[in-house]
Coordinates of C-alpha atoms and ligand atoms in Angstrom, one line a residue:
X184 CA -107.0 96.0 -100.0
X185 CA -106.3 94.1 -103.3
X186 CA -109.8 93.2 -103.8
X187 CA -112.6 96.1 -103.8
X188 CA -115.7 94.5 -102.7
X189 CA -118.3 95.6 -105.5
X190 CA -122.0 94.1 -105.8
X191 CA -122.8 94.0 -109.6
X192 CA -126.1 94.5 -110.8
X193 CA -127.3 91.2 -112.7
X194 CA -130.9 92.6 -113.9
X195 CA -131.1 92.1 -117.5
X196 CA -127.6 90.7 -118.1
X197 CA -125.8 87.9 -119.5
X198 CA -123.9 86.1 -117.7
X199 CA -121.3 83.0 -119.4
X200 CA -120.1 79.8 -117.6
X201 CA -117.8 77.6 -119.1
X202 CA -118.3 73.9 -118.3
X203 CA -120.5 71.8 -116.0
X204 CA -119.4 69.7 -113.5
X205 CA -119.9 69.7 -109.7
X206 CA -117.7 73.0 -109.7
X207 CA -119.8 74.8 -112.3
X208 CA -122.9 73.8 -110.7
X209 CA -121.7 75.7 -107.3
X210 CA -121.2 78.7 -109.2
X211 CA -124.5 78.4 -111.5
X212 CA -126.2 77.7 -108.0
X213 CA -124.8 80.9 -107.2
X214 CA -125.7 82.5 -110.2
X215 CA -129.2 81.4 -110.1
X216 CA -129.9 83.6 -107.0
X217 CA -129.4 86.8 -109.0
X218 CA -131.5 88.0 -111.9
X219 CA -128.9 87.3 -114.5
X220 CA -129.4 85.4 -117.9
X221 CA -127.1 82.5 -117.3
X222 CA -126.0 80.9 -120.3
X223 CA -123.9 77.3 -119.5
X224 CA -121.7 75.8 -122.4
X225 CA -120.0 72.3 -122.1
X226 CA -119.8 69.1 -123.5
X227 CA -121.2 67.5 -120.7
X228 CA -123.0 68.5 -118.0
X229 CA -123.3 66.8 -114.3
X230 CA -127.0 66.4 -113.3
X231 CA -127.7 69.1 -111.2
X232 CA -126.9 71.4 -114.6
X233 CA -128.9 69.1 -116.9
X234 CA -131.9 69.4 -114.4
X235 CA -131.4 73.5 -114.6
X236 CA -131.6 73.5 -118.2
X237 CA -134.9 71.1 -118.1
X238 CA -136.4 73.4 -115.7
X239 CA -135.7 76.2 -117.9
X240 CA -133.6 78.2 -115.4
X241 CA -130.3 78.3 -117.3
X242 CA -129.5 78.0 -121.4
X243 CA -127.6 74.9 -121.8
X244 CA -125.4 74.2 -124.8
X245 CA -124.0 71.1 -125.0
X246 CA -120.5 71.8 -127.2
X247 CA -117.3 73.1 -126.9
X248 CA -116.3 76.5 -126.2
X249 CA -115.5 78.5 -129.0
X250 CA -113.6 82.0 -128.8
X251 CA -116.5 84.3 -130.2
X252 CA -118.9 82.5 -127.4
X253 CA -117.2 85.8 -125.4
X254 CA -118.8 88.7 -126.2
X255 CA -120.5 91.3 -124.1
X256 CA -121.3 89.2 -121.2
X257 CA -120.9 91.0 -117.4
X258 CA -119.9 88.2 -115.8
X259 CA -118.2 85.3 -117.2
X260 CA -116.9 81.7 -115.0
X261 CA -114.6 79.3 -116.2
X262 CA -114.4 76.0 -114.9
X263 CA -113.7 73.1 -116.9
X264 CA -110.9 70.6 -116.2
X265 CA -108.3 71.7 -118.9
X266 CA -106.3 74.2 -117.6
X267 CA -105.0 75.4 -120.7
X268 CA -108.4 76.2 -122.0
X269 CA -109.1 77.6 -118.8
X270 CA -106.3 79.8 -119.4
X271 CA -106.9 81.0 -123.2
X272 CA -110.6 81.6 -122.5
X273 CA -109.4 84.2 -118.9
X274 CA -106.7 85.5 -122.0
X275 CA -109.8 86.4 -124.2
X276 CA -112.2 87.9 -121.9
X277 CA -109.5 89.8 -120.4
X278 CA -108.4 91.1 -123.5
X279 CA -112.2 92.5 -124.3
X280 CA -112.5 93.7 -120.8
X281 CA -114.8 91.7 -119.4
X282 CA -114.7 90.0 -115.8
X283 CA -113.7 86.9 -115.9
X284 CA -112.9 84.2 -112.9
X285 CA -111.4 80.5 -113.0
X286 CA -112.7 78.4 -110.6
X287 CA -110.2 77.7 -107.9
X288 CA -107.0 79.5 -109.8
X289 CA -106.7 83.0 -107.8
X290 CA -104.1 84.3 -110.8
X291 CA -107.0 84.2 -113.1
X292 CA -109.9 86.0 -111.5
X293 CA -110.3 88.9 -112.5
X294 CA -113.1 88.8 -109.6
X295 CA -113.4 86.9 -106.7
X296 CA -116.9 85.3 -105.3
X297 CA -117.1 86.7 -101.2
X298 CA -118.6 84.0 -98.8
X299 CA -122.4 85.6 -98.4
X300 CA -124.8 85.6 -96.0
X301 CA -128.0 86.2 -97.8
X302 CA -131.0 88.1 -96.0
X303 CA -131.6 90.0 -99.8
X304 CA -132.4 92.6 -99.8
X305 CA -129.4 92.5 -97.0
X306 CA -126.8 90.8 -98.3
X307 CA -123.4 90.6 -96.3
X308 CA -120.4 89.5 -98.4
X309 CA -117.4 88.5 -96.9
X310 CA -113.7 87.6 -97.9
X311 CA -110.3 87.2 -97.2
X312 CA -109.1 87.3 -100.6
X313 CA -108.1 83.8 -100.7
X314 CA -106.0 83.8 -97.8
X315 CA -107.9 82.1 -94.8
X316 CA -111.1 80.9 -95.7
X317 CA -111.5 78.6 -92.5
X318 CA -111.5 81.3 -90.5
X319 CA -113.8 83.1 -93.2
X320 CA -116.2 80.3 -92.7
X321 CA -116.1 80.9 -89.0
X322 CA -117.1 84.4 -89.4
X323 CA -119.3 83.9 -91.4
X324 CA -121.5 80.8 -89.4
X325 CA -121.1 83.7 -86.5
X326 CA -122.9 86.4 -88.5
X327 CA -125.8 83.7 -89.9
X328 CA -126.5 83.0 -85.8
X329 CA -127.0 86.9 -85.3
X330 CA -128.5 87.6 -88.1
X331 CA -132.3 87.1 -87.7
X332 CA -133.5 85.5 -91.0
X333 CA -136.6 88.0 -90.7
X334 CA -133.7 90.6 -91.0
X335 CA -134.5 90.2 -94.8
X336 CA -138.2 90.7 -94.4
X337 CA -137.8 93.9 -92.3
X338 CA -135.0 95.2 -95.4
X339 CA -138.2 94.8 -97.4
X340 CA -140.6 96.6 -96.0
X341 CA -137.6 99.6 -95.6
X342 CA -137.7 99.3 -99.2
X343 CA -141.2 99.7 -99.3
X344 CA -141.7 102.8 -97.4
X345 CA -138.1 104.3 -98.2
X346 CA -140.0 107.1 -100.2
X347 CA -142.7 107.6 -97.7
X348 CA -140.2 108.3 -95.3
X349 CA -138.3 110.2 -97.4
X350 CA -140.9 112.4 -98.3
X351 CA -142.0 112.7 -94.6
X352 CA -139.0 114.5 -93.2
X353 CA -136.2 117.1 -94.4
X354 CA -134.3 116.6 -92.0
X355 CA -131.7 113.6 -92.7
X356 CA -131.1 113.1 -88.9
X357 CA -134.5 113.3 -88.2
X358 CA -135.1 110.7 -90.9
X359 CA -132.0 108.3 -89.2
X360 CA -133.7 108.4 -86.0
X361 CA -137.0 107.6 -87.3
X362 CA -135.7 104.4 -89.2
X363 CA -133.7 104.1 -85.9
X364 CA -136.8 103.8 -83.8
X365 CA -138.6 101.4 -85.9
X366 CA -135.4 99.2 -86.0
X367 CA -135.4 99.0 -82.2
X368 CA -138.8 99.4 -81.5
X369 CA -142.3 97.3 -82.3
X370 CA -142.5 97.5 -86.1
X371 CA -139.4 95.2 -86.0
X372 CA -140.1 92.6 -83.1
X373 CA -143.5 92.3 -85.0
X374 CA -140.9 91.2 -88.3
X375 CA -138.9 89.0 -86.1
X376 CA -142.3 87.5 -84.7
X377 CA -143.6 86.8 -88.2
X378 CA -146.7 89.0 -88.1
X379 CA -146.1 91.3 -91.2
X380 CA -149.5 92.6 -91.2
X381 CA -148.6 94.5 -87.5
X382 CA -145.4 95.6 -88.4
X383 CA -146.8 97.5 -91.5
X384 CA -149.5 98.9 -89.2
X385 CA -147.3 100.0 -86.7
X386 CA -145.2 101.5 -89.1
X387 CA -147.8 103.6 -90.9
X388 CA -149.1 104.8 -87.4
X389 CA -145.8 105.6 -86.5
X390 CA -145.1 107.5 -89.7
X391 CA -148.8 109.2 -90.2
X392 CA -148.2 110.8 -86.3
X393 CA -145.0 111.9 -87.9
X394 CA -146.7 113.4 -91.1
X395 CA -149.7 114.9 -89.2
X396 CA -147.3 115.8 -86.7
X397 CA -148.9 114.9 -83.5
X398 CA -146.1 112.7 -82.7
X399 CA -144.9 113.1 -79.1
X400 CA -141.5 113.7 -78.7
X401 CA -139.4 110.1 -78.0
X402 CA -142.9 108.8 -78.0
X403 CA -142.0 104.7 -77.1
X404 CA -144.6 102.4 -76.7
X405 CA -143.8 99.6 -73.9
X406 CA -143.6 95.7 -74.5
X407 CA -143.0 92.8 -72.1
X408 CA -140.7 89.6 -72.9
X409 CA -141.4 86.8 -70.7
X410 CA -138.4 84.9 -70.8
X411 CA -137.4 81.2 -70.4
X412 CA -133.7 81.6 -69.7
X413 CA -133.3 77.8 -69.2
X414 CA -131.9 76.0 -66.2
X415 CA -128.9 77.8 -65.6
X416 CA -126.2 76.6 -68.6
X417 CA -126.5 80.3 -70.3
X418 CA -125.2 78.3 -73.5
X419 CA -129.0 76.7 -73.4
X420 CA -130.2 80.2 -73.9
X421 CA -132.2 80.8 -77.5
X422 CA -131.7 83.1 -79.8
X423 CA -134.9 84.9 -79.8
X424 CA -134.3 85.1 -75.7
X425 CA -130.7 87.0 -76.4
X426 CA -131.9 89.0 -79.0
X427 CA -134.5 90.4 -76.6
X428 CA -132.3 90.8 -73.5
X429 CA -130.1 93.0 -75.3
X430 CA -133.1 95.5 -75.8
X431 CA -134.2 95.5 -72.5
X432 CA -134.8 98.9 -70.6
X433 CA -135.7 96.4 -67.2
X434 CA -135.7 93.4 -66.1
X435 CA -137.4 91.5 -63.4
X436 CA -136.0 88.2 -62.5
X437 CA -136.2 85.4 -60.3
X438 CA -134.2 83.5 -58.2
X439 CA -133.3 80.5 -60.3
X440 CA -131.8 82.7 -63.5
X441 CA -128.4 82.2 -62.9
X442 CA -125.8 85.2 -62.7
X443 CA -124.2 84.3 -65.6
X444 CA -127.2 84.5 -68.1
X445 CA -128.2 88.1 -65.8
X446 CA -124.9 89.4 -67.0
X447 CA -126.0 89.2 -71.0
X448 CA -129.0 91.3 -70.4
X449 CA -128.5 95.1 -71.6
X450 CA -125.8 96.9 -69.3
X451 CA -127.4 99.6 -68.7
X452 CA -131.1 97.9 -67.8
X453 CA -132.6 98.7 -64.3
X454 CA -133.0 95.3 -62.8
X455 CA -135.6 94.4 -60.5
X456 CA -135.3 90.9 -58.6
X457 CA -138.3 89.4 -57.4
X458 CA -137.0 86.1 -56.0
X459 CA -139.2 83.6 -55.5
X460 CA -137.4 81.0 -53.1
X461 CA -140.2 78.4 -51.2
X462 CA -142.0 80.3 -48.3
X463 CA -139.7 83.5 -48.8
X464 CA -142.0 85.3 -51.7
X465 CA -140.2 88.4 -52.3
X466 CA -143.1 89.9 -53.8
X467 CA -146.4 88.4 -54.1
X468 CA -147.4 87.4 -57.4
X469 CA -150.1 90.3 -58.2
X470 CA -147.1 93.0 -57.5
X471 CA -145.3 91.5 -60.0
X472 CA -148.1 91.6 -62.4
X473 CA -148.4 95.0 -61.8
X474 CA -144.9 95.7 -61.8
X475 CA -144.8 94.3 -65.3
X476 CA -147.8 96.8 -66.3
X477 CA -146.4 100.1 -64.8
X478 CA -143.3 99.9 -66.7
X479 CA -144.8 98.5 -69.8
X480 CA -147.5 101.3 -69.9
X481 CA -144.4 103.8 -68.9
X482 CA -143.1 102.9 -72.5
X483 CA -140.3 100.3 -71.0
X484 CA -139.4 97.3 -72.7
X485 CA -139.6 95.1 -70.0
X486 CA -137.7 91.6 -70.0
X487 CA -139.6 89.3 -67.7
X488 CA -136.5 86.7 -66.9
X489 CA -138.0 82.9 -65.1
X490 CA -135.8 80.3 -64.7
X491 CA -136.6 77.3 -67.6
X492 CA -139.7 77.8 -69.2
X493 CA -142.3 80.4 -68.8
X494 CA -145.2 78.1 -69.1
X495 CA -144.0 74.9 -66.8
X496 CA -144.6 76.0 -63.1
X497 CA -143.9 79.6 -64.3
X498 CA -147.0 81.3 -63.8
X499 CA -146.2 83.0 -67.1
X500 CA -150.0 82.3 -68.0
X501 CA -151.4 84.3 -65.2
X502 CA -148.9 87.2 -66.0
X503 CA -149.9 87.3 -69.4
X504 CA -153.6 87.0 -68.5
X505 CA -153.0 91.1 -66.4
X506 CA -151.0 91.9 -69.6
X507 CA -153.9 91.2 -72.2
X508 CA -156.0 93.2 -69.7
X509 CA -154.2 96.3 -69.9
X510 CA -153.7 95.7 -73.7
X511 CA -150.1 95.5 -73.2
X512 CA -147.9 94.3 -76.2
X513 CA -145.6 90.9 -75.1
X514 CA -144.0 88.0 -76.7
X515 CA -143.7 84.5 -75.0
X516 CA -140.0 82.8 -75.2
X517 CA -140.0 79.6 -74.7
X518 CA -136.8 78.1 -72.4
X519 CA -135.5 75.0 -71.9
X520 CA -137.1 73.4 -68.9
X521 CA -135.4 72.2 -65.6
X522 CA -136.5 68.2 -66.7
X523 CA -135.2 68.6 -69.8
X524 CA -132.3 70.1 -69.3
X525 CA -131.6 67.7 -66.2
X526 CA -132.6 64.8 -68.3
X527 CA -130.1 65.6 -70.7
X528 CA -127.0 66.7 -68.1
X529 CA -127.6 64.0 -66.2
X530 CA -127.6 61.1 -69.0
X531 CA -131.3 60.1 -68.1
X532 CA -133.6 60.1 -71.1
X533 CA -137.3 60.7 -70.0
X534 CA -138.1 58.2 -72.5
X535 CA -136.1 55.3 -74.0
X536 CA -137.8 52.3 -75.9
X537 CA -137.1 50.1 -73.0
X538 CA -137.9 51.8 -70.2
X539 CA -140.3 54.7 -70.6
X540 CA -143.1 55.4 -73.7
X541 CA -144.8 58.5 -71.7
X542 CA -143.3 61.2 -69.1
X543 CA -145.2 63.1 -66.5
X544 CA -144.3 66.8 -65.2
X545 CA -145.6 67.3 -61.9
X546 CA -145.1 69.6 -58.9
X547 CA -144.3 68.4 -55.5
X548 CA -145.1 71.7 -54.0
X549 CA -146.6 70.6 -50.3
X550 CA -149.3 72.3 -49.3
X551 CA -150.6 71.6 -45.8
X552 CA -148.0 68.6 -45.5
X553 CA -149.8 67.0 -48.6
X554 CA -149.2 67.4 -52.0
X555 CA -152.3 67.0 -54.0
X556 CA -151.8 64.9 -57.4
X557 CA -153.9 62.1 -58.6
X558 CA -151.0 59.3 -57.6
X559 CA -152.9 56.3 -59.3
X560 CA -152.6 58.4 -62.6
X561 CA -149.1 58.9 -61.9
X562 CA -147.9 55.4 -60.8
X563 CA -148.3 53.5 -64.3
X564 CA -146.0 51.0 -66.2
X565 CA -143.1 52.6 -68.7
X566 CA -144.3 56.0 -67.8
X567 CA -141.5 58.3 -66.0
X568 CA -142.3 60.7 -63.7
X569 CA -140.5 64.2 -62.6
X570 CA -141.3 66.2 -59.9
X571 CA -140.5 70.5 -60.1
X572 CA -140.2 72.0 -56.3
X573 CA -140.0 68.0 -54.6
X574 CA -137.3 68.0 -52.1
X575 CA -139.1 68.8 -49.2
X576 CA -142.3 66.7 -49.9
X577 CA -139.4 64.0 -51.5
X578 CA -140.8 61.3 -48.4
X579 CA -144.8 61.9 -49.2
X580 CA -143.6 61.6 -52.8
X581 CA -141.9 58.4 -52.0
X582 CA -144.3 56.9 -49.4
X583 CA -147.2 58.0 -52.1
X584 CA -145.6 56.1 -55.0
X585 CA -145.0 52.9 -53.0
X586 CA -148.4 53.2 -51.4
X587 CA -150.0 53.1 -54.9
X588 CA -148.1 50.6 -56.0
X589 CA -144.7 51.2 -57.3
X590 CA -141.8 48.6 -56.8
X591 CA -140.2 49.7 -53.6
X592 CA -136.6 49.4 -54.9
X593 CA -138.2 51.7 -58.8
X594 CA -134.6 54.0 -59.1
X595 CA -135.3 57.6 -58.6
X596 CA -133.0 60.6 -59.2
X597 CA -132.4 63.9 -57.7
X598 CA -130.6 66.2 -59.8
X599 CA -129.3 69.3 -58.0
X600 CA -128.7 72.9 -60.0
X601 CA -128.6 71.3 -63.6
X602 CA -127.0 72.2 -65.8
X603 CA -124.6 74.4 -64.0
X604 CA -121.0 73.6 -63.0
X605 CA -122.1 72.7 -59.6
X606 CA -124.6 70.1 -60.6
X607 CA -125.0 67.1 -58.5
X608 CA -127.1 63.5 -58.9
X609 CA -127.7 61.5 -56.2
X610 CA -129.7 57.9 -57.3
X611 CA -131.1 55.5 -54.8
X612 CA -134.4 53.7 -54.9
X613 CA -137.9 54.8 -53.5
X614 CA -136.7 53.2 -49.9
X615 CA -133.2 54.8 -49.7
X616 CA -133.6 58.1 -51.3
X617 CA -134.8 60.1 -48.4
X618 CA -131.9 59.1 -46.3
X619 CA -129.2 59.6 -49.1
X620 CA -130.7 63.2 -49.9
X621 CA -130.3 64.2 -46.0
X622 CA -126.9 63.0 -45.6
X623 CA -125.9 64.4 -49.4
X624 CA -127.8 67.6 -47.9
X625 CA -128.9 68.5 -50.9
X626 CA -130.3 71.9 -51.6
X627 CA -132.7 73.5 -54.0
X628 CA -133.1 74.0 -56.9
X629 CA -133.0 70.3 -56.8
X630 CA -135.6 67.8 -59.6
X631 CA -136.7 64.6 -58.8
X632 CA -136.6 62.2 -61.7
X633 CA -138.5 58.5 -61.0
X634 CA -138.7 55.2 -63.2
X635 CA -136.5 52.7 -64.3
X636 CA -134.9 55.2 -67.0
X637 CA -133.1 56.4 -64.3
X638 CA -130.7 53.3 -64.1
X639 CA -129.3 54.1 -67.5
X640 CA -127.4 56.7 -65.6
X641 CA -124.5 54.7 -64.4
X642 CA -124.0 53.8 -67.9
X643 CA -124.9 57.4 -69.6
X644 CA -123.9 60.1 -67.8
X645 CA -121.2 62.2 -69.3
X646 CA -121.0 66.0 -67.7
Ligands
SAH279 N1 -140.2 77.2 -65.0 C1 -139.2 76.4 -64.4 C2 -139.7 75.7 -63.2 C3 -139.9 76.6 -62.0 S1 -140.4 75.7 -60.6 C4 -138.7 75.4 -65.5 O1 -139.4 75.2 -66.5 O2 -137.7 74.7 -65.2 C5 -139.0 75.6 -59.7 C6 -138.5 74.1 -59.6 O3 -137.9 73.8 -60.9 C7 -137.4 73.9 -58.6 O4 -138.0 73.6 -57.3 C8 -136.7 72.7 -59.2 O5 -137.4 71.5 -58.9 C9 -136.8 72.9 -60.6 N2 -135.6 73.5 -61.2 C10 -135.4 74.6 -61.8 N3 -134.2 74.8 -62.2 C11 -133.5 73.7 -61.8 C12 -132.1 73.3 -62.0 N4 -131.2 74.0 -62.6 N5 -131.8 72.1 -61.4 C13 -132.7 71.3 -60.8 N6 -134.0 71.7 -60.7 C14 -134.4 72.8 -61.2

């Protein structure tokens, strides 16, 4: 290792930059993140340092360098376009000791600058010491997507109690596990959920058991997750929805979450399936309520896994109507629904200046060979319609449309298992559709998209 990754205190010092173009300002910007005194000294400055100096954040001074202008600084860049200056000025700071770096010219740093990702008080500094900073810059775009950017508010409040904790236990393993519990546990997901005021309260209960000590041992408090895990591409997955399936002690999941997305819950989580396919209810919606309460209450951190989104024919409201009764602690993740995420795999914009100005979700769920929707609402110019759980009722929902109105030959789409590898689209028209679905034989999970947005298909689709 040539270059010993160091992080250099900047509070009260000075720190020198030599010239201030474009180049300079990157390393002021930089600069200007740290509690350094930043003194800039050029002959001409580029905008972005003239408007530092005018908002006071930097000392400008519009000259040339001279030798003694190196004195005692900490830190000191060098970037101005003559390399020979360049040169005499890394001779002269190098000479009193004092760390010097030309921009862009490896054989006079004295110090490199890492590629950062900042969460301060977390800060993760990377490098390759010059040698491949592509595939620095791909590391480091992976790290920003798994770093939470609440990561740096949860460093804070470690800061904050560091001493409390400190004081509360002797033990340093006892301590670890402590600051290991609250990383995994509520006091963070309340961070990552932007509700400071709970984490801080959780913590202190957490830490005045452990001072009192009435703590129970492994004491765990249960949570649920109610998941939208999208149509089925596990790519359409969120952030917040990984993060959460990776901490998972169970999870209950339907029918439509596709195997790949189960496989990148927590290995070792119990799961629970509690398939929901049309007049085959594995377990009636109460038992899953329940369900979700017994382990929560058990201390589990139970993922609730639904295919799309929670809160579009998920019944996620009525779950977390049993879960606010029992007091239960849950977050809501919102998923990228079925219409959306066919809309988009199947090149059919819900809405499109020519075509469509308003979209419609409904259910075609029949009940009693009807479906029950308020079809004069529904048939109405430039509005496009999709139907969740249609295919069987897909003739009512055609014979409805017409019946109310609706060109005969309005296009209509059925897109089958979006999103997947195996997704199919059939088009037709409201007369031919039925036909064309029984002799595609298409199968659930299958949406029905209706309106004239649906002919830009031919000319759109691209998966
Ligand atoms: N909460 C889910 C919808 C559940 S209702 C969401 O937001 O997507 C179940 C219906 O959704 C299915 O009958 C089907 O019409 C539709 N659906 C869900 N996933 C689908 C997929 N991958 N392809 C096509 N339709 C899908």
């Amino acid at each position: 290792m040539r270059y010993f990754p160091i992080f250099v205190d900047t509070q009260d010092q000075d720190c020198l930059v030599v010239g201030a173009g474009e180049v300079a300002a990157r390393k002021i910007e930089l600069l200007l993140k740290t509690e350094a005194r930043i003194h800039v000294i050029a002959p001409d400055a580029c905008n972005t340092v003239l408007q530092y100096a005018q908002q006071g954040r930097i000392q400008f001074e519009q000259r040339r360098f001279q030798d003694k202008d190196v004195s005692t600084q900490t830190l000191i860049f060098v970037a101005t376009d003559n390399n020979h200056l360049n040169a005499h000025i890394h001779q002269i700071a190098r000479d009193k000791g004092i760390m010097v770096n030309v921009v862009d010219n490896t054989p006079l740093c004295r110090f490199i600058t890492p590629a950062i990702v900042d969460r301060s008080p977390i800060v993760v500094a990377l490098s390759s010491g010059g040698s491949a900073p592509v595939l620095l810059r791909y590391i480091r775009q992976k790290l920003e997507t798994v770093l939470p950017h609440s990561i740096s508010k949860l460093g804070t409040l470690f800061q904050r109690f560091r001493d409390r904790v400190k004081a509360a236990f002797s033990d340093v393993d006892a301590r670890r596990a402590f600051w290991e519990e609250v990383m995994e546990g509520d006091v963070a997901e309340h961070i990552y959920n932007n509700q400071e005021t709970k984490a801080e309260t959780a913590l202190i209960q957490r830490l005045t058991q452990v001072e009192s000590q009435t703590a129970e041992e492994g004491a765990k408090k249960g949570a649920v997750y109610l998941i939208g895990a999208g149509p089925g591409d596990p790519e359409l997955l969120t952030f917040k929805a990984l993060r959460l399936m990776q901490k998972a002690d169970v999870v209950v999941y339907d029918r439509l979450v596709s195997k790949d997305i189960l496989e990148m819950v927590r290995r070792d989580a119990e799961k629970v399936y509690v398939g929901k396919a049309k007049s085959n209810h594995t377990l009636p919606q109460g038992e899953i309520n329940q369900l979700l309460v017994e382990r929560a209450l058990a201390g589990q951190r139970v993922v609730r896994l639904k295919g799309g989104d929670p809160f579009i024919f998920g019944r996620g409201g009525e779950e977390i109507e049993t879960l606010f009764q029992y007091n239960i602690d849950f977050q809501v993740v919102p998923g990228i629904t079925a219409a959306t995420g066919a809309a988009s795999y199947s090149g059919i914009p819900l809405t499109h200046r020519d075509h469509a100005q308003s979209v419609v979700f409904a259910t075609g769920h029949l009940k009693e060979d009807t479906i029950d929707l308020d079809w004069p609402a529904l048939v109405q110019k430039g509005q496009t319609l999709v139907f969740y759980m249609g295919l069987t009722g897909l003739p009512i929902i055609c014979k409805q449309l017409v019946q109310h109105g609706m060109p005969k030959d309005m296009p209509i789409a059925l897109v089958q298992s979006a999103t997947c590898e195996q997704q199919r689209v059939v088009t037709g028209t409201l007369t031919d559709i039925v036909a064309k679905a029984e002799q595609e034989a298409l199968k659930p999970p299958t949406l029905i998209i209706v309106g004239s947005v649906v002919s830009l298909h031919d000319k759109l689709k691209w998966f």
